[in-house]
Amino acid sequence: MIQARRIRIEKPGDYDVLRLEAFAIGAPRPNQVLIEVAAAGVNYADGIIRMGLYESAKKLHGYPITPGFEVSGRVLEVGAAVRRFKAGDEVVALTLFDGYSSHLLLEHDRVFARPASLSFDQAAAVPTVFLTAWFMVHELAHARAGERWLVHSAAGGVGGALAQLGRLAGCEVTGVVGHADKAGAARAAGCTHVIDKAGEDLWRRAEAIAPGGFDAIFDANGVSTLGQSYRHLAPTGRLCVFGFASMLPRGRGVPQWPRLAWDWLRTPRFNPLDMTRRNRSVIACNLSFLSAQGPRLIRGMEWLLPRFASGELAPPPVTAYALGDAARAQAAIESGRTVGKLVLHP
Ligand SMILES: NC(=O)c1ccc[n+]([C@@H]2O[C@H](COP(=O)([O-])OP(=O)(O)OC[C@H]3O[C@@H](n4cnc5c(N)ncnc54)[C@H](OP(=O)(O)O)[C@@H]3O)[C@@H](O)[C@H]2O)c1
């Protein structure tokens, strides 16, 4: 038994429900790997779990819950049937919750060798956001060189990953950011054009950049931009929907229920007759509900990790917090002012 530490949420609520607790962790089962975590990725979704609004956390796990979808670290011990790893190997891993922890037991097929080009912090910052972006770009939207894309929140985790995958696929990416000081991060991620929606008219500028519309638009804002995103698709354009952040409080910790209900009512419902007439598609995904599709996600990791090793893809900028400061990290990402990714150090 190892004495370990993790963040635990007994019941949904404000930042103070993120409590650091000690727990004991046992030996790996035959197909498992015991990992000593070096860094755990923080995602915007983790705060939605804290608020009690994340459907897969309720349906696939329930509360109490430890959030976290990814870690990097060292293998301490492997189960009797595991041949891919041995004690001492440095790894990066996908978790379905539980990542905010000092130690983890994971099925070995969710664990991958850490590319030498990535530090532990960088390795923990990659899986969720790049896998989400890879899934949308290569499994749903099918990137084609020469396309024009618009990526919302292009300085953030998934947005930055989308910009990089777009550039790699030969697409011209326009990134939208919520503050002027994020423009540099969006450009570094691969955006040819950057629109600061706080300082300029988002859609007027978008129309100047792509008068015929965009071939793909990636939108995790929901109600605040979704309708206009659909209207700015070119014929055969695809709108990829993967989140609804604009319904949620900006750094206030708990949902404002009347506004949430109003925004839910106002969220566009797309009309198949209009979609057909205009040759526009709306596609969507939620990766946490795809955990049962392990082989597909493993294929994504096997596509991504060599490209980090070769330098075709670069890790996002990373800001680290102590595990016990998980509340500060979540407040930061929910403020809407972070760039790149945040990680926790156990
Ligand atoms: N469907 C999936 O499988 C999946 C997987 C991963 C992530 N996601 C979603 O993708 C989005 C990005 O996730 P991430 O972890 O990479 O986060 P992030 O983009 O690093 O940070 C969130 C960003 O969202 C924007 N935003 C819009 N409304 C906001 C609000 N009310 N409060 C705070 N921020 C707001 C802000 O950027 P700007 O102001 O610059 O726009 C903010 O920086 C989230 O909505 C997340 O739920 C979905």
mmCIF file of C-alpha atoms and ligand atoms in Angstrom:
data_model
loop_
_atom_site.group_PDB
_atom_site.id
_atom_site.type_symbol
_atom_site.label_atom_id
_atom_site.label_comp_id
_atom_site.label_asym_id
_atom_site.label_seq_id
_atom_site.Cartn_x
_atom_site.Cartn_y
_atom_site.Cartn_z
ATOM 1 C CA MET A 1 0.000 0.000 0.000
ATOM 2 C CA ILE A 2 1.210 3.500 -0.865
ATOM 3 C CA GLN A 3 -0.007 6.584 0.981
ATOM 4 C CA ALA A 4 -1.222 8.875 -1.806
ATOM 5 C CA ARG A 5 -2.939 12.271 -2.085
ATOM 6 C CA ARG A 6 -5.743 13.432 -4.330
ATOM 7 C CA ILE A 7 -8.300 16.174 -4.775
ATOM 8 C CA ARG A 8 -11.790 15.004 -3.903
ATOM 9 C CA ILE A 9 -15.191 16.611 -4.546
ATOM 10 C CA GLU A 10 -17.773 15.191 -2.150
ATOM 11 C CA LYS A 11 -20.649 17.211 -3.576
ATOM 12 C CA PRO A 12 -20.770 19.766 -6.424
ATOM 13 C CA GLY A 13 -20.235 23.400 -5.480
ATOM 14 C CA ASP A 14 -17.905 26.388 -5.373
ATOM 15 C CA TYR A 15 -14.076 26.262 -5.417
ATOM 16 C CA ASP A 16 -13.947 25.265 -1.732
ATOM 17 C CA VAL A 17 -15.368 21.799 -2.519
ATOM 18 C CA LEU A 18 -11.968 20.882 -4.029
ATOM 19 C CA ARG A 19 -10.420 19.213 -0.945
ATOM 20 C CA LEU A 20 -6.986 17.597 -0.726
ATOM 21 C CA GLU A 21 -7.227 14.175 0.975
ATOM 22 C CA ALA A 22 -4.944 11.231 1.745
ATOM 23 C CA PHE A 23 -5.818 7.761 0.484
ATOM 24 C CA ALA A 24 -4.150 4.360 0.181
ATOM 25 C CA ILE A 25 -3.450 2.812 -3.207
ATOM 26 C CA GLY A 26 -2.767 -0.907 -3.701
ATOM 27 C CA ALA A 27 -0.828 -3.063 -6.179
ATOM 28 C CA PRO A 28 -1.759 -3.113 -9.889
ATOM 29 C CA ARG A 29 -4.121 -5.819 -11.201
ATOM 30 C CA PRO A 30 -2.745 -7.987 -14.073
ATOM 31 C CA ASN A 31 -3.431 -5.429 -16.836
ATOM 32 C CA GLN A 32 -2.708 -2.319 -14.784
ATOM 33 C CA VAL A 33 0.183 0.067 -14.301
ATOM 34 C CA LEU A 34 0.834 1.984 -11.069
ATOM 35 C CA ILE A 35 1.988 5.528 -11.886
ATOM 36 C CA GLU A 36 3.622 8.114 -9.662
ATOM 37 C CA VAL A 37 2.180 11.319 -11.116
ATOM 38 C CA ALA A 38 4.569 14.142 -12.013
ATOM 39 C CA ALA A 39 1.933 16.467 -13.488
ATOM 40 C CA ALA A 40 -1.846 16.325 -13.961
ATOM 41 C CA GLY A 41 -3.552 18.348 -16.690
ATOM 42 C CA VAL A 42 -6.305 20.835 -15.821
ATOM 43 C CA ASN A 43 -9.138 21.247 -18.315
ATOM 44 C CA TYR A 44 -12.046 23.671 -18.448
ATOM 45 C CA ALA A 45 -14.321 20.622 -18.108
ATOM 46 C CA ASP A 46 -12.917 19.909 -14.618
ATOM 47 C CA GLY A 47 -14.637 23.029 -13.301
ATOM 48 C CA ILE A 48 -17.918 21.936 -14.906
ATOM 49 C CA ILE A 49 -17.522 18.671 -12.956
ATOM 50 C CA ARG A 50 -17.001 20.730 -9.764
ATOM 51 C CA MET A 51 -20.193 22.687 -10.556
ATOM 52 C CA GLY A 52 -22.122 19.407 -10.973
ATOM 53 C CA LEU A 53 -23.049 20.140 -14.599
ATOM 54 C CA TYR A 54 -20.841 17.632 -16.440
ATOM 55 C CA GLU A 55 -23.113 14.895 -17.684
ATOM 56 C CA SER A 56 -20.517 12.150 -18.114
ATOM 57 C CA ALA A 57 -19.218 12.714 -14.562
ATOM 58 C CA LYS A 58 -22.741 12.083 -13.274
ATOM 59 C CA LYS A 59 -23.580 9.205 -15.629
ATOM 60 C CA LEU A 60 -20.249 7.353 -15.802
ATOM 61 C CA HIS A 61 -18.921 8.003 -12.285
ATOM 62 C CA GLY A 62 -21.014 9.936 -9.751
ATOM 63 C CA TYR A 63 -19.901 11.868 -6.622
ATOM 64 C CA PRO A 64 -17.585 11.823 -4.673
ATOM 65 C CA ILE A 65 -15.250 12.296 -7.622
ATOM 66 C CA THR A 66 -11.651 13.266 -8.368
ATOM 67 C CA PRO A 67 -11.474 15.316 -11.579
ATOM 68 C CA GLY A 68 -8.717 15.044 -14.180
ATOM 69 C CA PHE A 69 -8.416 13.500 -17.631
ATOM 70 C CA GLU A 70 -4.632 13.118 -18.072
ATOM 71 C CA VAL A 71 -1.329 12.738 -16.252
ATOM 72 C CA SER A 72 2.373 12.301 -16.871
ATOM 73 C CA GLY A 73 4.717 10.466 -14.518
ATOM 74 C CA ARG A 74 6.833 7.405 -13.773
ATOM 75 C CA VAL A 75 5.804 3.765 -13.667
ATOM 76 C CA LEU A 76 6.277 2.360 -10.145
ATOM 77 C CA GLU A 77 4.965 -1.155 -10.726
ATOM 78 C CA VAL A 78 3.261 -3.150 -13.477
ATOM 79 C CA GLY A 79 0.663 -5.943 -13.309
ATOM 80 C CA ALA A 80 1.621 -9.543 -14.113
ATOM 81 C CA ALA A 81 0.261 -9.394 -17.694
ATOM 82 C CA VAL A 82 1.815 -6.051 -18.699
ATOM 83 C CA ARG A 83 4.699 -6.330 -21.179
ATOM 84 C CA ARG A 84 4.731 -2.784 -22.613
ATOM 85 C CA PHE A 85 6.137 -1.066 -19.502
ATOM 86 C CA LYS A 86 8.460 -1.680 -16.590
ATOM 87 C CA ALA A 87 9.179 0.174 -13.346
ATOM 88 C CA GLY A 88 10.987 3.457 -14.012
ATOM 89 C CA ASP A 89 9.469 4.117 -17.482
ATOM 90 C CA GLU A 90 8.362 7.720 -18.052
ATOM 91 C CA VAL A 91 4.843 7.903 -19.379
ATOM 92 C CA VAL A 92 1.828 10.002 -20.282
ATOM 93 C CA ALA A 93 -1.665 8.620 -19.718
ATOM 94 C CA LEU A 94 -5.359 9.165 -20.381
ATOM 95 C CA THR A 95 -7.666 8.954 -17.385
ATOM 96 C CA LEU A 96 -11.435 9.103 -17.223
ATOM 97 C CA PHE A 97 -11.565 11.358 -14.113
ATOM 98 C CA ASP A 98 -9.129 10.711 -11.181
ATOM 99 C CA GLY A 99 -6.179 12.625 -12.681
ATOM 100 C CA TYR A 100 -5.785 15.153 -9.793
ATOM 101 C CA SER A 101 -3.814 12.621 -7.751
ATOM 102 C CA SER A 102 -0.269 11.774 -6.677
ATOM 103 C CA HIS A 103 -0.607 8.104 -7.735
ATOM 104 C CA LEU A 104 -2.887 6.258 -10.129
ATOM 105 C CA LEU A 105 -3.701 2.711 -11.188
ATOM 106 C CA LEU A 106 -4.507 2.617 -14.909
ATOM 107 C CA GLU A 107 -5.190 -0.006 -17.556
ATOM 108 C CA HIS A 108 -1.942 -0.253 -19.548
ATOM 109 C CA ASP A 109 -3.600 0.517 -22.907
ATOM 110 C CA ARG A 110 -4.332 4.080 -21.681
ATOM 111 C CA VAL A 111 -0.612 4.619 -20.962
ATOM 112 C CA PHE A 112 1.985 5.744 -23.545
ATOM 113 C CA ALA A 113 5.730 6.374 -23.517
ATOM 114 C CA ARG A 114 6.493 10.059 -22.872
ATOM 115 C CA PRO A 115 8.084 11.593 -25.998
ATOM 116 C CA ALA A 116 11.585 12.724 -25.006
ATOM 117 C CA SER A 117 10.888 16.146 -26.558
ATOM 118 C CA LEU A 118 8.199 16.863 -23.928
ATOM 119 C CA SER A 119 8.871 17.681 -20.273
ATOM 120 C CA PHE A 120 6.531 16.084 -17.715
ATOM 121 C CA ASP A 121 4.513 19.329 -17.569
ATOM 122 C CA GLN A 122 4.237 19.508 -21.344
ATOM 123 C CA ALA A 123 3.344 15.811 -21.622
ATOM 124 C CA ALA A 124 0.488 16.225 -19.117
ATOM 125 C CA ALA A 125 -0.766 19.241 -21.088
ATOM 126 C CA VAL A 126 -1.177 17.413 -24.377
ATOM 127 C CA PRO A 127 -3.576 14.416 -24.296
ATOM 128 C CA THR A 128 -7.065 15.846 -23.730
ATOM 129 C CA VAL A 129 -6.862 18.981 -25.805
ATOM 130 C CA PHE A 130 -4.952 17.440 -28.703
ATOM 131 C CA LEU A 131 -7.060 14.272 -28.720
ATOM 132 C CA THR A 132 -10.236 16.385 -28.801
ATOM 133 C CA ALA A 133 -8.805 18.469 -31.631
ATOM 134 C CA TRP A 134 -7.522 15.394 -33.507
ATOM 135 C CA PHE A 135 -10.924 13.708 -33.215
ATOM 136 C CA MET A 136 -12.743 16.730 -34.641
ATOM 137 C CA VAL A 137 -10.200 17.464 -37.372
ATOM 138 C CA HIS A 138 -9.419 13.949 -38.590
ATOM 139 C CA GLU A 139 -12.427 11.814 -37.621
ATOM 140 C CA LEU A 140 -15.285 14.316 -38.005
ATOM 141 C CA ALA A 141 -14.467 17.380 -40.125
ATOM 142 C CA HIS A 142 -11.793 15.770 -42.352
ATOM 143 C CA ALA A 143 -9.315 18.584 -42.981
ATOM 144 C CA ARG A 144 -8.300 19.354 -46.547
ATOM 145 C CA ALA A 145 -5.317 21.503 -47.495
ATOM 146 C CA GLY A 146 -6.245 25.015 -48.588
ATOM 147 C CA GLU A 147 -9.384 25.246 -46.440
ATOM 148 C CA ARG A 148 -10.239 28.313 -44.417
ATOM 149 C CA TRP A 149 -11.048 27.653 -40.783
ATOM 150 C CA LEU A 150 -12.264 29.770 -37.902
ATOM 151 C CA VAL A 151 -11.279 28.608 -34.408
ATOM 152 C CA HIS A 152 -12.875 30.236 -31.339
ATOM 153 C CA SER A 153 -10.762 30.590 -28.148
ATOM 154 C CA ALA A 154 -7.658 29.959 -30.251
ATOM 155 C CA ALA A 155 -5.193 30.799 -27.450
ATOM 156 C CA GLY A 156 -6.701 28.166 -25.115
ATOM 157 C CA GLY A 157 -6.101 24.444 -24.762
ATOM 158 C CA VAL A 158 -8.306 22.861 -27.446
ATOM 159 C CA GLY A 159 -8.309 26.033 -29.578
ATOM 160 C CA GLY A 160 -4.504 26.150 -29.704
ATOM 161 C CA ALA A 161 -4.393 22.445 -30.585
ATOM 162 C CA LEU A 162 -6.945 22.987 -33.383
ATOM 163 C CA ALA A 163 -4.855 25.845 -34.776
ATOM 164 C CA GLN A 164 -1.759 23.628 -34.807
ATOM 165 C CA LEU A 165 -3.570 20.716 -36.486
ATOM 166 C CA GLY A 166 -5.070 23.117 -39.030
ATOM 167 C CA ARG A 167 -1.683 24.574 -39.926
ATOM 168 C CA LEU A 168 -0.212 21.064 -40.168
ATOM 169 C CA ALA A 169 -3.027 20.050 -42.555
ATOM 170 C CA GLY A 170 -2.319 23.069 -44.783
ATOM 171 C CA CYS A 171 -5.398 25.081 -43.790
ATOM 172 C CA GLU A 172 -5.522 28.847 -43.228
ATOM 173 C CA VAL A 173 -6.669 29.320 -39.637
ATOM 174 C CA THR A 174 -8.332 32.448 -38.280
ATOM 175 C CA GLY A 175 -8.267 32.435 -34.495
ATOM 176 C CA VAL A 176 -10.685 34.332 -32.253
ATOM 177 C CA VAL A 177 -9.538 35.412 -28.786
ATOM 178 C CA GLY A 178 -11.361 37.154 -25.948
ATOM 179 C CA HIS A 179 -8.568 39.545 -25.044
ATOM 180 C CA ALA A 180 -5.820 41.358 -26.985
ATOM 181 C CA ASP A 181 -3.054 39.889 -24.828
ATOM 182 C CA LYS A 182 -3.911 36.391 -26.090
ATOM 183 C CA ALA A 183 -3.243 37.244 -29.743
ATOM 184 C CA GLY A 184 0.451 36.250 -29.607
ATOM 185 C CA ALA A 185 -0.385 32.783 -28.244
ATOM 186 C CA ALA A 186 -2.969 32.250 -31.008
ATOM 187 C CA ARG A 187 -0.440 33.285 -33.677
ATOM 188 C CA ALA A 188 2.223 31.014 -32.161
ATOM 189 C CA ALA A 189 -0.257 28.130 -32.342
ATOM 190 C CA GLY A 190 -0.625 28.621 -36.086
ATOM 191 C CA CYS A 191 -3.301 31.262 -36.733
ATOM 192 C CA THR A 192 -2.690 33.387 -39.826
ATOM 193 C CA HIS A 193 -5.305 35.929 -38.710
ATOM 194 C CA VAL A 194 -6.309 36.700 -35.138
ATOM 195 C CA ILE A 195 -9.532 38.486 -34.188
ATOM 196 C CA ASP A 196 -9.694 40.046 -30.716
ATOM 197 C CA LYS A 197 -13.449 39.940 -30.173
ATOM 198 C CA ALA A 198 -13.224 42.299 -27.184
ATOM 199 C CA GLY A 199 -11.559 45.008 -29.268
ATOM 200 C CA GLU A 200 -13.085 44.588 -32.745
ATOM 201 C CA ASP A 201 -16.282 43.449 -34.431
ATOM 202 C CA LEU A 202 -15.770 39.674 -34.625
ATOM 203 C CA TRP A 203 -18.093 38.922 -37.541
ATOM 204 C CA ARG A 204 -17.318 42.005 -39.645
ATOM 205 C CA ARG A 205 -13.623 41.110 -39.504
ATOM 206 C CA ALA A 206 -14.379 37.426 -40.184
ATOM 207 C CA GLU A 207 -16.344 38.443 -43.307
ATOM 208 C CA ALA A 208 -13.407 40.548 -44.503
ATOM 209 C CA ILE A 209 -11.049 37.579 -44.061
ATOM 210 C CA ALA A 210 -13.359 34.984 -45.676
ATOM 211 C CA PRO A 211 -16.027 36.746 -47.781
ATOM 212 C CA GLY A 212 -17.373 33.382 -48.989
ATOM 213 C CA GLY A 213 -17.475 31.920 -45.484
ATOM 214 C CA PHE A 214 -15.321 29.351 -43.678
ATOM 215 C CA ASP A 215 -14.908 25.670 -44.563
ATOM 216 C CA ALA A 216 -14.821 24.694 -40.900
ATOM 217 C CA ILE A 217 -15.653 26.551 -37.687
ATOM 218 C CA PHE A 218 -14.849 25.112 -34.256
ATOM 219 C CA ASP A 219 -17.085 26.478 -31.499
ATOM 220 C CA ALA A 220 -17.086 25.635 -27.767
ATOM 221 C CA ASN A 221 -18.745 28.930 -26.763
ATOM 222 C CA GLY A 222 -22.293 27.821 -27.412
ATOM 223 C CA VAL A 223 -25.016 30.435 -27.214
ATOM 224 C CA SER A 224 -22.813 33.547 -27.564
ATOM 225 C CA THR A 225 -21.478 32.639 -31.038
ATOM 226 C CA LEU A 226 -23.095 29.419 -32.293
ATOM 227 C CA GLY A 227 -25.773 31.023 -34.480
ATOM 228 C CA GLN A 228 -23.283 33.350 -36.182
ATOM 229 C CA SER A 229 -20.768 30.529 -36.543
ATOM 230 C CA TYR A 230 -23.369 28.584 -38.530
ATOM 231 C CA ARG A 231 -24.202 31.645 -40.657
ATOM 232 C CA HIS A 232 -20.512 32.116 -41.543
ATOM 233 C CA LEU A 233 -20.017 28.655 -43.052
ATOM 234 C CA ALA A 234 -19.173 28.395 -46.753
ATOM 235 C CA PRO A 235 -21.113 25.833 -48.824
ATOM 236 C CA THR A 236 -19.916 22.348 -47.686
ATOM 237 C CA GLY A 237 -18.688 24.017 -44.473
ATOM 238 C CA ARG A 238 -18.737 22.100 -41.186
ATOM 239 C CA LEU A 239 -19.578 23.606 -37.800
ATOM 240 C CA CYS A 240 -17.935 21.540 -35.034
ATOM 241 C CA VAL A 241 -19.675 22.007 -31.688
ATOM 242 C CA PHE A 242 -17.786 20.779 -28.633
ATOM 243 C CA GLY A 243 -18.750 22.937 -25.663
ATOM 244 C CA PHE A 244 -21.002 25.642 -24.241
ATOM 245 C CA ALA A 245 -18.678 27.739 -22.060
ATOM 246 C CA SER A 246 -20.511 31.030 -22.578
ATOM 247 C CA MET A 247 -23.441 29.659 -20.536
ATOM 248 C CA LEU A 248 -21.198 29.269 -17.519
ATOM 249 C CA PRO A 249 -20.048 31.824 -14.939
ATOM 250 C CA ARG A 250 -16.740 33.558 -15.670
ATOM 251 C CA GLY A 251 -14.736 32.881 -12.500
ATOM 252 C CA ARG A 252 -17.731 33.021 -10.115
ATOM 253 C CA GLY A 253 -17.526 29.366 -9.144
ATOM 254 C CA VAL A 254 -21.183 28.323 -9.235
ATOM 255 C CA PRO A 255 -23.795 28.419 -12.004
ATOM 256 C CA GLN A 256 -26.267 31.278 -12.203
ATOM 257 C CA TRP A 257 -29.337 29.117 -12.713
ATOM 258 C CA PRO A 258 -31.778 31.629 -14.301
ATOM 259 C CA ARG A 259 -29.136 32.688 -16.837
ATOM 260 C CA LEU A 260 -28.199 29.084 -17.527
ATOM 261 C CA ALA A 261 -31.836 28.221 -18.239
ATOM 262 C CA TRP A 262 -32.283 31.295 -20.453
ATOM 263 C CA ASP A 263 -29.103 30.507 -22.415
ATOM 264 C CA TRP A 264 -30.189 26.876 -22.811
ATOM 265 C CA LEU A 265 -33.471 28.084 -24.309
ATOM 266 C CA ARG A 266 -31.635 30.525 -26.606
ATOM 267 C CA THR A 267 -29.067 27.961 -27.864
ATOM 268 C CA PRO A 268 -29.657 27.499 -31.621
ATOM 269 C CA ARG A 269 -31.438 24.363 -32.821
ATOM 270 C CA PHE A 270 -30.322 23.701 -36.378
ATOM 271 C CA ASN A 271 -32.808 23.123 -39.170
ATOM 272 C CA PRO A 272 -32.094 20.128 -41.454
ATOM 273 C CA LEU A 273 -33.971 21.772 -44.341
ATOM 274 C CA ASP A 274 -31.742 24.846 -44.136
ATOM 275 C CA MET A 275 -28.628 22.714 -43.682
ATOM 276 C CA THR A 276 -29.461 20.716 -46.813
ATOM 277 C CA ARG A 277 -30.363 23.773 -48.921
ATOM 278 C CA ARG A 278 -27.123 25.569 -47.988
ATOM 279 C CA ASN A 279 -24.837 22.508 -47.895
ATOM 280 C CA ARG A 280 -23.850 23.213 -44.301
ATOM 281 C CA SER A 281 -23.184 20.543 -41.678
ATOM 282 C CA VAL A 282 -23.228 20.646 -37.896
ATOM 283 C CA ILE A 283 -21.145 17.993 -36.156
ATOM 284 C CA ALA A 284 -20.370 17.524 -32.487
ATOM 285 C CA CYS A 285 -18.497 15.407 -29.994
ATOM 286 C CA ASN A 286 -17.921 14.795 -26.305
ATOM 287 C CA LEU A 287 -14.749 12.794 -25.797
ATOM 288 C CA SER A 288 -15.513 11.652 -22.250
ATOM 289 C CA PHE A 289 -18.544 9.714 -23.514
ATOM 290 C CA LEU A 290 -16.254 8.069 -26.101
ATOM 291 C CA SER A 291 -14.145 6.323 -23.467
ATOM 292 C CA ALA A 292 -15.733 3.027 -24.539
ATOM 293 C CA GLN A 293 -14.178 3.612 -27.974
ATOM 294 C CA GLY A 294 -10.700 2.975 -26.594
ATOM 295 C CA PRO A 295 -9.060 1.773 -29.828
ATOM 296 C CA ARG A 296 -10.111 4.939 -31.672
ATOM 297 C CA LEU A 297 -8.655 7.226 -28.995
ATOM 298 C CA ILE A 298 -5.512 5.104 -28.746
ATOM 299 C CA ARG A 299 -5.142 5.549 -32.533
ATOM 300 C CA GLY A 300 -5.352 9.301 -31.941
ATOM 301 C CA MET A 301 -2.582 9.198 -29.337
ATOM 302 C CA GLU A 302 -0.474 7.091 -31.702
ATOM 303 C CA TRP A 303 -1.007 9.709 -34.419
ATOM 304 C CA LEU A 304 -0.185 12.625 -32.125
ATOM 305 C CA LEU A 305 2.761 11.533 -29.966
ATOM 306 C CA PRO A 306 5.248 10.862 -32.824
ATOM 307 C CA ARG A 307 4.443 14.317 -34.210
ATOM 308 C CA PHE A 308 5.502 15.861 -30.892
ATOM 309 C CA ALA A 309 8.640 13.735 -30.997
ATOM 310 C CA SER A 310 9.439 14.966 -34.537
ATOM 311 C CA GLY A 311 8.656 18.617 -33.763
ATOM 312 C CA GLU A 312 5.733 18.859 -36.240
ATOM 313 C CA LEU A 313 3.545 19.663 -33.222
ATOM 314 C CA ALA A 314 4.625 21.799 -30.264
ATOM 315 C CA PRO A 315 3.305 21.589 -26.703
ATOM 316 C CA PRO A 316 1.161 24.505 -25.521
ATOM 317 C CA PRO A 317 2.593 27.021 -23.044
ATOM 318 C CA VAL A 318 2.095 25.555 -19.545
ATOM 319 C CA THR A 319 1.464 27.172 -16.144
ATOM 320 C CA ALA A 320 1.926 24.906 -13.100
ATOM 321 C CA TYR A 321 0.126 24.952 -9.729
ATOM 322 C CA ALA A 322 0.540 22.723 -6.655
ATOM 323 C CA LEU A 323 -2.086 19.950 -6.361
ATOM 324 C CA GLY A 324 -3.400 21.642 -3.213
ATOM 325 C CA ASP A 325 -3.982 24.785 -5.288
ATOM 326 C CA ALA A 326 -6.427 23.043 -7.644
ATOM 327 C CA ALA A 327 -9.051 25.648 -6.697
ATOM 328 C CA ARG A 328 -6.766 28.486 -7.817
ATOM 329 C CA ALA A 329 -6.048 26.665 -11.072
ATOM 330 C CA GLN A 330 -9.753 26.142 -11.781
ATOM 331 C CA ALA A 331 -10.539 29.761 -10.934
ATOM 332 C CA ALA A 332 -7.814 30.839 -13.349
ATOM 333 C CA ILE A 333 -9.103 28.781 -16.302
ATOM 334 C CA GLU A 334 -12.683 29.900 -15.556
ATOM 335 C CA SER A 335 -11.592 33.555 -15.570
ATOM 336 C CA GLY A 336 -11.188 33.237 -19.337
ATOM 337 C CA ARG A 337 -7.765 34.904 -19.149
ATOM 338 C CA THR A 338 -5.414 31.884 -19.343
ATOM 339 C CA VAL A 339 -3.445 30.871 -22.427
ATOM 340 C CA GLY A 340 -2.282 27.346 -23.268
ATOM 341 C CA LYS A 341 -2.698 24.804 -20.478
ATOM 342 C CA LEU A 342 -2.523 24.530 -16.699
ATOM 343 C CA VAL A 343 -1.120 21.535 -14.809
ATOM 344 C CA LEU A 344 -0.990 20.468 -11.142
ATOM 345 C CA HIS A 345 2.103 19.163 -9.315
ATOM 346 C CA PRO A 346 1.292 16.555 -6.629
HETATM 347 N N1 LIG B 1 -16.457 17.994 -26.290
HETATM 348 C C1 LIG B 1 -15.292 17.580 -25.822
HETATM 349 O O1 LIG B 1 -14.950 16.398 -25.928
HETATM 350 C C2 LIG B 1 -14.376 18.571 -25.183
HETATM 351 C C3 LIG B 1 -13.086 18.187 -24.800
HETATM 352 C C4 LIG B 1 -12.248 19.163 -24.230
HETATM 353 C C5 LIG B 1 -12.733 20.468 -24.069
HETATM 354 N N2 LIG B 1 -13.996 20.767 -24.435
HETATM 355 C C6 LIG B 1 -14.511 22.136 -24.318
HETATM 356 O O2 LIG B 1 -13.638 22.969 -25.037
HETATM 357 C C7 LIG B 1 -13.569 24.245 -24.435
HETATM 358 C C8 LIG B 1 -12.121 24.615 -24.189
HETATM 359 O O3 LIG B 1 -11.592 23.784 -23.178
HETATM 360 P P1 LIG B 1 -10.112 24.012 -22.639
HETATM 361 O O4 LIG B 1 -9.940 23.092 -21.482
HETATM 362 O O5 LIG B 1 -9.184 23.941 -23.776
HETATM 363 O O6 LIG B 1 -10.197 25.505 -22.045
HETATM 364 P P2 LIG B 1 -9.511 26.872 -22.580
HETATM 365 O O7 LIG B 1 -9.915 27.070 -24.000
HETATM 366 O O8 LIG B 1 -8.063 26.823 -22.266
HETATM 367 O O9 LIG B 1 -10.182 27.944 -21.646
HETATM 368 C C9 LIG B 1 -11.535 28.274 -21.822
HETATM 369 C C10 LIG B 1 -11.693 29.489 -22.771
HETATM 370 O O10 LIG B 1 -13.055 29.566 -23.151
HETATM 371 C C11 LIG B 1 -13.403 30.928 -23.438
HETATM 372 N N3 LIG B 1 -14.673 31.206 -22.740
HETATM 373 C C12 LIG B 1 -15.858 31.451 -23.334
HETATM 374 N N4 LIG B 1 -16.811 31.635 -22.418
HETATM 375 C C13 LIG B 1 -16.236 31.506 -21.197
HETATM 376 C C14 LIG B 1 -16.728 31.603 -19.860
HETATM 377 N N5 LIG B 1 -18.012 31.874 -19.572
HETATM 378 N N6 LIG B 1 -15.849 31.423 -18.853
HETATM 379 C C15 LIG B 1 -14.556 31.145 -19.105
HETATM 380 N N7 LIG B 1 -14.052 31.036 -20.365
HETATM 381 C C16 LIG B 1 -14.885 31.223 -21.404
HETATM 382 C C17 LIG B 1 -12.213 31.781 -22.985
HETATM 383 O O11 LIG B 1 -11.430 32.085 -24.146
HETATM 384 P P3 LIG B 1 -11.714 33.364 -25.121
HETATM 385 O O12 LIG B 1 -12.339 34.428 -24.244
HETATM 386 O O13 LIG B 1 -10.369 33.725 -25.635
HETATM 387 O O14 LIG B 1 -12.658 32.837 -26.158
HETATM 388 C C18 LIG B 1 -11.399 30.827 -22.124
HETATM 389 O O15 LIG B 1 -10.027 31.146 -22.080
HETATM 390 C C19 LIG B 1 -14.427 24.180 -23.155
HETATM 391 O O16 LIG B 1 -15.707 24.689 -23.425
HETATM 392 C C20 LIG B 1 -14.486 22.692 -22.887
HETATM 393 O O17 LIG B 1 -15.620 22.314 -22.153
HETATM 394 C C21 LIG B 1 -14.814 19.845 -25.000
#
